[in-house]
Short mmCIF file of C-alpha atoms in Angstrom, two decimals:
data_model
loop_
_atom_site.label_atom_id
_atom_site.label_comp_id
_atom_site.label_asym_id
_atom_site.label_seq_id
_atom_site.Cartn_x
_atom_site.Cartn_y
_atom_site.Cartn_z
CA MET A 1 1.30 17.63 -11.89
CA LEU A 2 2.70 15.74 -14.83
CA PHE A 3 1.81 16.63 -18.39
CA ARG A 4 3.12 15.25 -21.71
CA SER A 5 2.27 18.70 -23.52
CA ALA A 6 2.39 22.02 -22.26
CA ALA A 7 -0.77 23.02 -24.12
CA VAL A 8 -2.82 20.82 -21.80
CA GLU A 9 -5.42 22.94 -20.01
CA GLU A 10 -6.79 20.40 -17.62
CA PRO A 11 -5.55 17.06 -16.22
CA ALA A 12 -7.08 13.61 -17.16
CA LEU A 13 -6.99 12.51 -13.60
CA VAL A 14 -6.43 14.00 -10.14
CA VAL A 15 -5.61 11.61 -7.13
CA ALA A 16 -6.09 13.21 -3.75
CA PHE A 17 -4.41 12.21 -0.51
CA LEU A 18 -5.85 13.90 2.51
CA SER A 19 -5.47 13.89 6.23
CA PRO A 20 -8.42 12.93 8.27
CA SER A 21 -8.06 16.05 10.14
CA TYR A 22 -10.04 17.71 7.34
CA GLN A 23 -13.50 17.90 6.78
CA LEU A 24 -13.44 15.28 4.10
CA GLU A 25 -16.90 15.80 2.65
CA ALA A 26 -16.43 19.44 2.22
CA MET A 27 -12.95 19.03 0.78
CA ALA A 28 -13.99 16.48 -1.77
CA ALA A 29 -17.13 18.57 -2.83
CA GLU A 30 -14.85 21.72 -3.14
CA LEU A 31 -12.17 19.80 -5.19
CA GLN A 32 -14.81 18.49 -7.65
CA SER A 33 -16.37 21.94 -8.03
CA ALA A 34 -12.99 23.44 -8.80
CA LEU A 35 -11.82 20.71 -11.20
CA GLY A 36 -15.32 20.51 -13.02
CA ASP A 37 -15.62 17.28 -15.01
CA VAL A 38 -12.05 16.12 -14.23
CA PRO A 39 -12.14 12.53 -12.65
CA ILE A 40 -11.00 12.49 -9.00
CA ILE A 41 -10.23 9.61 -6.75
CA GLY A 42 -8.40 9.64 -3.34
CA CYS A 43 -8.41 8.52 0.27
CA SER A 44 -7.58 9.51 3.86
CA THR A 45 -4.06 8.92 4.95
CA SER A 46 -1.72 8.41 7.83
CA GLY A 47 0.71 11.01 6.39
CA GLU A 48 1.19 12.45 2.84
CA ILE A 49 4.30 12.58 0.63
CA THR A 50 5.25 15.18 -1.79
CA ASP A 51 8.29 16.36 -3.65
CA GLY A 52 11.15 15.67 -1.13
CA HIS A 53 8.98 15.93 1.97
CA SER A 54 7.14 13.63 4.41
CA LEU A 55 4.07 15.43 5.59
CA ARG A 56 1.39 15.31 8.33
CA GLN A 57 -2.14 16.73 8.25
CA SER A 58 -2.01 18.07 4.73
CA LEU A 59 -3.68 17.76 1.31
CA VAL A 60 -1.52 16.44 -1.72
CA LEU A 61 -2.87 16.30 -5.12
CA TRP A 62 -1.37 14.33 -7.98
CA ALA A 63 -2.41 15.02 -11.50
CA ILE A 64 -1.63 13.49 -14.87
CA GLY A 65 -2.61 14.69 -18.45
CA GLY A 66 -1.58 15.43 -21.99
CA ALA A 67 -1.19 13.32 -25.26
CA GLY A 68 -1.03 9.50 -24.94
CA PHE A 69 -2.95 9.14 -21.69
CA SER A 70 -6.44 7.89 -21.14
CA VAL A 71 -8.17 7.47 -17.68
CA ARG A 72 -11.29 5.85 -16.37
CA VAL A 73 -12.40 5.77 -12.81
CA GLY A 74 -14.43 3.30 -10.76
CA MET A 75 -15.89 2.60 -7.29
CA GLY A 76 -17.22 -0.27 -5.50
CA GLN A 77 -18.70 -0.36 -1.81
CA GLY A 78 -18.93 -3.42 0.40
CA ALA A 79 -18.06 -4.58 3.91
CA SER A 80 -15.52 -6.88 5.47
CA ASP A 81 -17.31 -9.89 3.84
CA SER A 82 -17.67 -8.25 0.40
CA LEU A 83 -14.45 -6.50 -0.36
CA ARG A 84 -13.71 -8.72 -3.28
CA GLU A 85 -17.02 -7.86 -4.98
CA ALA A 86 -16.45 -4.18 -4.22
CA SER A 87 -12.89 -4.39 -5.83
CA ARG A 88 -14.52 -6.18 -8.96
CA GLN A 89 -16.89 -3.32 -9.31
CA ALA A 90 -14.12 -0.67 -9.00
CA ALA A 91 -11.98 -2.48 -11.51
CA ARG A 92 -14.80 -2.46 -14.09
CA CYS A 93 -13.53 1.01 -15.06
CA LEU A 94 -10.99 -1.02 -17.27
CA ASP A 95 -13.82 -1.92 -19.65
CA GLY A 96 -14.22 1.60 -20.80
CA LEU A 97 -10.52 2.34 -21.17
CA PRO A 98 -9.34 3.23 -24.74
CA SER A 99 -6.82 0.87 -26.26
CA HIS A 100 -3.21 1.68 -25.27
CA PRO A 101 0.01 -0.45 -25.33
CA HIS A 102 0.53 0.08 -21.64
CA ARG A 103 -2.18 -0.10 -18.75
CA ALA A 104 -2.28 -0.13 -15.04
CA LEU A 105 -5.00 -0.05 -12.44
CA VAL A 106 -4.47 2.18 -9.45
CA ILE A 107 -6.48 0.96 -6.43
CA LEU A 108 -7.21 2.70 -3.16
CA ALA A 109 -9.06 0.67 -0.52
CA ASP A 110 -10.43 0.72 3.08
CA GLY A 111 -7.39 -0.18 5.15
CA LEU A 112 -9.45 -1.35 8.09
CA CYS A 113 -12.10 -3.42 6.31
CA GLY A 114 -11.48 -7.19 6.31
CA ASP A 115 -8.77 -9.18 4.64
CA GLN A 116 -7.15 -6.80 2.17
CA MET A 117 -5.90 -9.68 0.00
CA GLU A 118 -9.54 -9.99 -1.07
CA VAL A 119 -9.18 -6.51 -2.73
CA VAL A 120 -6.25 -7.88 -4.96
CA ARG A 121 -8.29 -11.04 -5.84
CA GLY A 122 -11.39 -9.12 -6.92
CA ALA A 123 -9.39 -6.58 -8.98
CA TYR A 124 -7.38 -9.54 -10.61
CA GLU A 125 -10.52 -11.30 -11.56
CA VAL A 126 -11.43 -8.31 -13.84
CA ALA A 127 -7.98 -7.11 -14.90
CA GLY A 128 -6.47 -10.48 -15.61
CA ALA A 129 -2.66 -11.17 -15.79
CA SER A 130 -1.95 -8.48 -18.32
CA VAL A 131 -2.79 -5.46 -16.36
CA PRO A 132 -0.64 -4.48 -13.23
CA LEU A 133 -2.24 -3.55 -10.08
CA VAL A 134 -0.68 -0.94 -7.92
CA GLY A 135 -2.12 1.13 -4.79
CA GLY A 136 -2.56 1.37 -1.14
CA CYS A 137 -5.03 1.14 1.75
CA ALA A 138 -6.30 4.34 3.24
CA GLY A 139 -5.26 5.32 6.83
CA ASP A 140 -6.64 7.60 9.57
CA ASP A 141 -3.56 8.96 11.19
CA LEU A 142 -3.14 5.68 13.18
CA ALA A 143 -6.36 6.10 15.04
CA MET A 144 -7.36 2.71 13.66
CA ARG A 145 -11.11 3.68 13.75
CA SER A 146 -12.34 4.33 10.17
CA THR A 147 -10.76 5.26 6.82
CA PHE A 148 -12.41 6.93 3.93
CA GLN A 149 -12.32 6.88 0.11
CA ILE A 150 -13.05 9.60 -2.42
CA HIS A 151 -14.75 9.15 -5.81
CA GLY A 152 -15.81 12.29 -7.49
CA GLY A 153 -17.07 14.78 -5.02
CA ARG A 154 -18.19 12.02 -2.56
CA VAL A 155 -16.60 10.40 0.43
CA PHE A 156 -17.29 6.67 1.05
CA ASN A 157 -16.44 4.19 3.81
CA GLN A 158 -15.72 0.38 3.31
CA ALA A 159 -15.18 1.12 -0.32
CA VAL A 160 -12.62 0.40 -3.18
CA VAL A 161 -11.85 3.29 -5.60
CA ALA A 162 -9.85 2.81 -8.80
CA ALA A 163 -8.36 4.64 -11.76
CA ALA A 164 -7.64 2.70 -14.88
CA ILE A 165 -4.59 4.49 -16.72
CA GLY A 166 -3.79 3.79 -20.44
CA SER A 167 -0.58 5.20 -21.68
CA ASP A 168 1.34 5.14 -25.07
CA SER A 169 4.50 5.15 -23.11
CA PRO A 170 5.86 2.43 -20.56
CA ILE A 171 4.64 2.20 -17.00
CA GLY A 172 7.04 0.93 -14.47
CA ILE A 173 6.42 -0.54 -10.96
CA GLY A 174 8.90 -1.01 -8.15
CA VAL A 175 8.44 -2.95 -4.85
CA SER A 176 10.94 -3.50 -1.93
CA HIS A 177 10.78 -3.77 1.69
CA GLY A 178 14.22 -4.38 3.00
CA TRP A 179 13.36 -6.89 5.61
CA GLN A 180 15.61 -10.03 6.15
CA THR A 181 14.63 -13.49 6.98
CA VAL A 182 15.34 -15.04 10.49
CA GLY A 183 15.40 -18.85 11.01
CA GLU A 184 13.73 -21.48 8.72
CA PRO A 185 10.35 -21.26 7.07
CA MET A 186 7.36 -22.67 9.14
CA LEU A 187 4.03 -24.18 8.33
CA VAL A 188 1.00 -22.25 9.18
CA THR A 189 -0.91 -25.17 10.77
CA SER A 190 -3.96 -23.21 11.87
CA SER A 191 -5.36 -19.75 10.81
CA SER A 192 -8.65 -18.01 10.32
CA GLY A 193 -9.06 -14.79 8.45
CA VAL A 194 -6.27 -12.37 9.63
CA SER A 195 -5.56 -14.53 12.64
CA VAL A 196 -2.71 -17.13 12.88
CA MET A 197 -3.22 -19.52 15.70
CA SER A 198 -0.48 -22.07 15.31
CA LEU A 199 2.90 -22.47 13.39
CA ASP A 200 4.66 -25.92 13.09
CA ASP A 201 1.67 -27.10 15.45
CA ARG A 202 2.72 -24.66 18.18
CA PRO A 203 0.98 -21.46 19.39
CA ALA A 204 2.05 -18.85 16.90
CA LEU A 205 2.79 -16.13 19.42
CA ASP A 206 5.02 -18.43 21.46
CA VAL A 207 7.02 -19.44 18.27
CA TYR A 208 7.19 -15.84 17.24
CA LEU A 209 8.54 -14.45 20.45
CA GLU A 210 10.95 -17.41 20.99
CA THR A 211 12.43 -17.39 17.42
CA LEU A 212 12.79 -13.62 17.42
CA GLN A 213 14.26 -13.54 21.10
CA ALA A 214 11.79 -10.84 21.96
CA PRO A 215 12.22 -9.00 25.28
CA PRO A 216 10.14 -10.53 28.16
CA GLU A 217 7.79 -7.48 28.26
CA ALA A 218 6.62 -8.20 24.73
CA SER A 219 4.80 -11.16 26.00
CA GLU A 220 3.06 -9.42 28.78
CA SER A 221 2.14 -6.00 27.44
CA PRO A 222 0.25 -5.04 24.16
CA GLU A 223 2.16 -1.78 23.91
CA ALA A 224 5.61 -3.58 24.32
CA PHE A 225 4.39 -6.28 21.78
CA ALA A 226 3.40 -3.54 19.15
CA ALA A 227 6.86 -1.79 19.48
CA PHE A 228 8.71 -5.03 18.94
CA ALA A 229 6.39 -6.23 16.05
CA ALA A 230 6.97 -2.88 14.21
CA THR A 231 10.37 -4.16 13.09
CA HIS A 232 9.62 -7.91 13.04
CA PRO A 233 6.91 -8.71 10.30
CA LEU A 234 5.98 -12.06 8.91
CA GLY A 235 6.87 -12.96 5.47
CA ILE A 236 4.96 -15.11 2.85
CA PRO A 237 7.53 -16.89 0.41
CA ARG A 238 6.49 -16.54 -3.37
CA ARG A 239 8.30 -17.83 -6.29
CA ASP A 240 10.26 -14.66 -6.94
CA ARG A 241 9.92 -12.65 -3.64
CA ILE A 242 8.90 -12.39 -0.15
CA GLU A 243 5.51 -10.67 0.68
CA ILE A 244 5.49 -8.91 4.05
CA ARG A 245 2.56 -9.23 6.59
CA TYR A 246 2.39 -6.55 9.39
CA VAL A 247 1.80 -8.25 12.76
CA ALA A 248 -0.83 -5.85 14.12
CA GLY A 249 -1.36 -7.51 17.49
CA ALA A 250 -1.45 -10.50 19.51
CA ASN A 251 -4.00 -12.31 21.77
CA LEU A 252 -2.13 -13.06 24.95
CA GLU A 253 -4.77 -15.52 26.04
CA THR A 254 -5.08 -17.73 22.95
CA ARG A 255 -1.31 -17.11 21.99
CA SER A 256 -2.35 -16.19 18.41
CA LEU A 257 -1.02 -13.44 16.07
CA THR A 258 -3.29 -10.91 14.16
CA CYS A 259 -2.15 -9.57 10.84
CA ILE A 260 -3.60 -7.00 8.39
CA ALA A 261 -4.06 -9.82 5.68
CA GLY A 262 -4.54 -13.43 6.10
CA LEU A 263 -1.92 -16.12 6.08
CA PRO A 264 -3.39 -19.16 4.42
CA GLN A 265 -3.54 -22.38 6.52
CA GLY A 266 -1.22 -24.90 5.03
CA GLY A 267 1.09 -22.23 3.55
CA MET A 268 4.55 -21.30 4.63
CA ALA A 269 5.60 -18.24 6.74
CA MET A 270 8.92 -16.81 7.67
CA PHE A 271 9.93 -14.33 10.35
CA MET A 272 11.61 -11.09 9.29
CA GLU A 273 13.60 -8.31 10.93
CA GLY A 274 15.16 -5.09 9.72
CA ASP A 275 16.26 -1.56 10.82
CA SER A 276 16.41 1.99 9.44
CA ASP A 277 19.28 1.17 7.12
CA SER A 278 17.40 -1.54 5.50
CA VAL A 279 14.34 0.54 5.16
CA MET A 280 16.26 3.45 3.49
CA LYS A 281 17.86 0.89 1.05
CA ALA A 282 14.45 -0.50 0.04
CA THR A 283 13.26 2.99 -0.78
CA ALA A 284 16.09 3.46 -3.34
CA THR A 285 15.45 -0.03 -4.73
CA ALA A 286 11.70 0.47 -5.34
CA CYS A 287 12.25 3.81 -6.98
CA ARG A 288 14.93 2.46 -9.22
CA GLU A 289 13.02 -0.63 -10.14
CA ALA A 290 9.97 1.57 -11.17
CA CYS A 291 12.27 3.65 -13.46
CA ASN A 292 13.93 0.64 -14.84
CA GLY A 293 10.51 -0.62 -16.02
CA LEU A 294 10.21 2.32 -18.32
CA ALA A 295 12.33 0.53 -21.04
CA GLY A 296 14.93 3.50 -21.20
CA ALA A 297 12.25 6.28 -21.42
CA PRO A 298 12.84 9.16 -19.04
CA PRO A 299 10.30 9.26 -16.12
CA ILE A 300 7.86 12.27 -16.05
CA GLY A 301 6.43 11.53 -12.49
CA MET A 302 6.08 9.10 -9.69
CA LEU A 303 3.46 7.87 -7.23
CA LEU A 304 4.40 6.39 -4.01
CA PHE A 305 2.64 4.00 -1.52
CA ASP A 306 4.62 3.81 1.68
CA CYS A 307 3.66 1.82 4.75
CA VAL A 308 3.20 3.83 7.81
CA ALA A 309 5.06 1.20 9.79
CA ARG A 310 8.12 2.08 7.61
CA ARG A 311 8.00 5.63 8.71
CA SER A 312 7.73 4.54 12.34
CA VAL A 313 10.88 2.59 12.00
CA LEU A 314 12.73 5.64 10.67
CA GLU A 315 11.35 7.88 13.35
CA SER A 316 12.13 5.53 16.13
CA ALA A 317 15.85 5.42 14.90
CA SER A 318 15.85 9.17 14.54
CA ALA A 319 16.74 8.66 10.89
CA GLY A 320 14.99 11.18 8.64
CA GLY A 321 15.46 11.93 5.06
CA GLU A 322 13.70 9.13 3.34
CA PHE A 323 12.11 11.31 0.68
CA GLN A 324 14.80 13.92 0.54
CA TYR A 325 16.86 10.97 -0.52
CA VAL A 326 14.25 10.08 -3.17
CA GLN A 327 14.29 13.66 -4.46
CA GLU A 328 18.13 13.55 -4.72
CA LEU A 329 17.81 10.17 -6.60
CA LEU A 330 14.99 11.42 -9.08
CA GLY A 331 15.97 15.11 -9.31
CA THR A 332 12.87 17.56 -10.12
CA LEU A 333 10.57 14.66 -11.00
CA PRO A 334 7.04 15.37 -9.54
CA VAL A 335 6.55 12.84 -6.82
CA ALA A 336 3.47 12.33 -4.60
CA GLY A 337 2.06 9.56 -2.42
CA PHE A 338 0.86 8.83 1.13
CA TYR A 339 1.43 6.55 4.18
CA THR A 340 -0.78 3.52 3.94
CA TYR A 341 -2.34 0.61 6.02
CA GLY A 342 -1.02 -1.79 3.29
CA GLU A 343 0.30 -1.75 -0.24
CA ILE A 344 -0.85 -3.31 -3.51
CA ALA A 345 1.50 -4.39 -6.24
CA ARG A 346 0.79 -7.28 -8.57
CA THR A 347 2.68 -7.49 -11.71
CA GLN A 348 2.98 -11.25 -12.05
CA GLY A 349 2.57 -14.51 -10.14
CA ALA A 350 0.40 -15.00 -6.94
CA GLY A 351 -0.27 -12.65 -4.23
CA GLY A 352 0.01 -8.79 -4.67
CA PHE A 353 -0.90 -7.41 -1.11
CA HIS A 354 2.08 -6.03 0.97
CA ASN A 355 2.81 -4.64 4.34
CA GLN A 356 5.83 -2.53 5.54
CA THR A 357 6.84 -2.19 1.92
CA LEU A 358 7.28 0.74 -0.43
CA VAL A 359 5.50 0.48 -4.00
CA ALA A 360 6.39 3.00 -6.69
CA LEU A 361 4.63 3.73 -9.90
CA ALA A 362 6.55 5.54 -12.57
CA LEU A 363 5.14 7.12 -15.69
CA ALA A 364 7.02 8.08 -18.83
#
């Protein structure tokens, strides 16, 4: 918990990250009963993060309160073709937020429901350019069947939940992925939804495998392709950064690529690669960037949204210690978060949805 005053008796907000191994409906109802009128949002995960530890099949609670904080929560429910409207409904919680010099909208969405960029678009239509968006997409321990969102004492599916946070002190957001570009940018000549059919007028899968010099088995076996794709995402060039798109699969018949969020036809795409060292460096970069956004004020707590694919890279390389490293960097600062199916961070410019990226929110 992070409080600005020792006299605080209850938090202004509790964010819950739960493994889907729990009975989520019972857990959500019990949490709300125990916390009374305290607002709660949360989601199912593919792993949980707390002070210096990366966990599995656990429950992590992150609470804020004290002088200078105000919170309002919201929820919207939709389907794959109505995520944008669901996100708009959730973001309306900003309308009731008291005036503060610093605000942020924390968003938790269904990670298996449609084009996740629609979540960012819907929230942005309500929040505008002045309110940063930050959050992540719920997981289900990589079962890839169904994820869940929590609002109050209830559990939802195909929903977006949000918490509008107002603060008298600065709020910092850090974003880093650690992936490096390979080759030259390419034109997305054919795409639909989350499928990329062609790049530079050639089948997308063929261009992907050839440019990245993938092993032969990656073009024949879905399992071999998935293992290769875990360290070879696609990138979307933005004015000030490259946003990452996780390559979730390939159609070996149509020679197309499938991503978690869409790559717009007529836009540019880049191939990316990385390893455990680049992933670890990105962790430090995101945390430092979030703290640097506090205008010199000391952080009192941090919330982390980390892609489950980044954890897979570290584990496959037998490189542990990502969040022990965070704890060494931040000291005894309260830290919590979860492993996501996609990350949200929009502070300026276009875009705001990420894959295989660490997003950090720091409060002062």
